[in-house]
Coordinates of C-alpha atoms in Angstrom, one line a residue:
M233 CA -0.2 0.2 -0.1
S234 CA 2.3 3.0 1.0
L235 CA 4.2 1.2 -2.5
M236 CA 1.4 2.3 -4.8
L237 CA 0.8 5.7 -2.4
V238 CA 4.5 7.0 -3.6
I239 CA 3.6 6.0 -7.1
L240 CA 0.5 7.7 -7.4
S241 CA 2.6 10.9 -5.5
G242 CA 4.9 10.6 -7.7
A243 CA 2.9 10.8 -10.9
I244 CA 0.5 13.6 -9.0
L245 CA 3.8 15.8 -9.4
V246 CA 5.0 14.3 -12.2
I247 CA 2.0 14.7 -14.6
P248 CA 1.8 18.8 -14.5
L249 CA 5.7 19.1 -14.7
A250 CA 5.3 16.9 -17.6
I251 CA 2.5 18.5 -19.1
Y252 CA 4.0 21.9 -18.2
A253 CA 7.7 20.7 -20.3
A254 CA 5.1 20.4 -22.7
Y255 CA 3.7 22.9 -23.1
L256 CA 7.2 25.1 -22.7
A257 CA 8.7 23.4 -25.4
S258 CA 5.9 24.2 -27.8
Q259 CA 6.2 28.1 -26.6
L260 CA 9.7 27.5 -27.7
V261 CA 8.9 26.2 -31.3
K262 CA 6.8 28.1 -32.0
K263 CA 9.2 31.8 -30.5
K264 CA 11.8 30.3 -32.9
R265 CA 9.1 29.9 -35.8
Q266 CA 8.4 34.0 -35.8
E267 CA 12.4 34.7 -35.1
R268 CA 12.9 32.9 -38.3
E269 CA 10.2 34.7 -40.3
L270 CA 11.2 37.9 -38.8
A271 CA 14.9 37.7 -39.8
K272 CA 13.4 36.6 -43.3
N273 CA 11.5 39.7 -43.2
L274 CA 14.4 42.0 -42.3
N275 CA 17.0 40.8 -45.1
S276 CA 13.7 40.9 -47.3
D277 CA 12.9 44.8 -46.5
R278 CA 16.4 45.0 -46.4
L279 CA 17.6 44.1 -50.0
E280 CA 14.3 45.6 -51.1
G281 CA 15.4 49.1 -49.6
E282 CA 19.4 48.8 -50.5
K283 CA 18.1 47.8 -54.2
D284 CA 16.0 51.5 -53.8
A285 CA 19.3 52.7 -52.9
R286 CA 21.1 52.1 -55.8
Q287 CA 18.0 53.3 -57.8
S288 CA 18.1 56.6 -56.6
I289 CA 22.3 56.5 -56.8
Q290 CA 21.6 55.3 -60.5
I291 CA 19.6 58.3 -61.4
I292 CA 21.3 61.1 -59.4
S293 CA 24.5 59.6 -61.6
R294 CA 22.9 59.4 -64.5
A295 CA 21.3 63.4 -64.0
L296 CA 25.1 64.7 -62.2
L297 CA 26.3 63.1 -66.0
Q298 CA 23.0 65.2 -68.2
K299 CA 24.3 68.4 -65.6
D300 CA 21.1 68.9 -63.8
L301 CA 23.3 68.7 -60.4
S302 CA 26.5 70.0 -59.0
E303 CA 29.0 67.6 -58.2
T304 CA 28.6 68.7 -54.7
E305 CA 25.2 68.4 -54.6
A306 CA 25.3 65.1 -56.1
A307 CA 27.9 63.5 -53.5
M308 CA 25.8 64.8 -51.2
R309 CA 23.4 62.9 -52.1
I310 CA 25.0 59.9 -53.6
A311 CA 27.0 59.8 -49.9
F312 CA 23.3 59.7 -48.0
L313 CA 22.6 57.0 -49.4
A314 CA 25.9 55.2 -49.5
Q315 CA 24.7 54.6 -45.5
K316 CA 22.5 52.6 -46.9
L317 CA 23.7 50.0 -48.9
T318 CA 26.1 46.4 -48.6
P319 CA 28.3 48.0 -51.6
S320 CA 30.4 45.4 -53.9
S321 CA 34.2 46.3 -54.1
D322 CA 33.2 47.9 -57.3
E323 CA 30.6 49.9 -55.8
A324 CA 32.6 50.9 -52.7
T325 CA 35.0 52.6 -55.0
A326 CA 32.5 54.5 -57.2
L327 CA 31.2 55.7 -54.3
L328 CA 34.2 56.8 -52.0
I329 CA 35.0 59.7 -53.8
F330 CA 31.6 60.6 -53.8
Q331 CA 31.4 60.7 -50.0
Q332 CA 34.9 62.1 -50.0
L333 CA 34.2 64.8 -52.2
A334 CA 30.9 65.4 -49.3
E335 CA 33.1 65.5 -46.4
A336 CA 35.5 68.0 -48.8
T337 CA 32.3 70.7 -48.9
A338 CA 30.4 69.3 -46.0
H339 CA 31.2 73.0 -44.5
I340 CA 29.2 74.6 -46.6
P341 CA 26.1 75.5 -45.8
I342 CA 22.6 74.0 -47.8
L343 CA 18.9 74.9 -47.9
E344 CA 17.9 78.0 -45.3
D345 CA 21.4 78.3 -44.2
W346 CA 22.6 79.2 -47.9
N347 CA 19.5 81.9 -48.5
A348 CA 20.6 83.2 -45.1
L349 CA 23.8 84.2 -45.9
E350 CA 25.0 87.3 -47.8
R351 CA 25.4 87.8 -51.2
T352 CA 29.2 88.1 -50.9
E353 CA 29.5 85.3 -48.3
K354 CA 27.9 83.2 -51.1
R355 CA 30.0 84.6 -53.8
R356 CA 33.0 83.3 -52.0
L357 CA 31.5 80.1 -50.8
T358 CA 30.5 79.5 -54.9
V359 CA 34.1 79.7 -55.5
E360 CA 34.9 77.3 -52.6
R361 CA 33.4 75.3 -53.6
E362 CA 34.5 75.1 -57.4
G363 CA 37.8 74.9 -56.2
I364 CA 37.0 71.8 -55.0
E365 CA 34.6 69.9 -57.2
S366 CA 37.4 71.3 -59.6
T367 CA 40.3 69.0 -57.9
Y368 CA 37.2 65.7 -57.6
S369 CA 35.8 66.6 -61.6
E370 CA 37.3 64.0 -63.4
F371 CA 36.8 61.0 -60.0
V372 CA 33.2 62.0 -59.9
Q373 CA 32.1 62.2 -63.4
D374 CA 34.0 59.0 -63.9
S375 CA 32.6 57.3 -60.8
A376 CA 28.8 58.6 -61.5
A377 CA 29.2 56.7 -65.4
K378 CA 30.2 53.0 -63.6
L379 CA 27.1 53.9 -60.6
S380 CA 24.9 54.8 -64.1
K381 CA 25.1 51.3 -64.7
I382 CA 25.2 49.6 -61.5
R383 CA 23.0 46.2 -61.1
L384 CA 19.9 46.7 -59.6
V385 CA 19.5 42.7 -57.8

């Protein structure tokens, strides 16, 4: 009788614990499935974002080649978009020149700050910007030609 009581007491303790362990295991499987789906969606979103950034870089590069943008404006935009990419080695080389030009001209005011400047200061900064652009111009044009043809994978 005491053996039967020990077995019954053990079963009363073990069965609920086994049920709880099975519940926790099912929750773990569910959580792992959700994490895989989230990782898949994040990767898909990242790839779509990179494709959009490449397309924008391509458009800006073409506009630069057609003289619709200044080299400095293109450099600022492309340098910003490049932050959203994991570039190939060819892309990285082409993007580097735009990042360098953007850094070299970063001190020049834009938008409202530019409009607030006096005419003499605008003229001085324009001459400075054009001088910086002329230093980079050949490299920028070559890089723009390469980037205008990047694959949009």
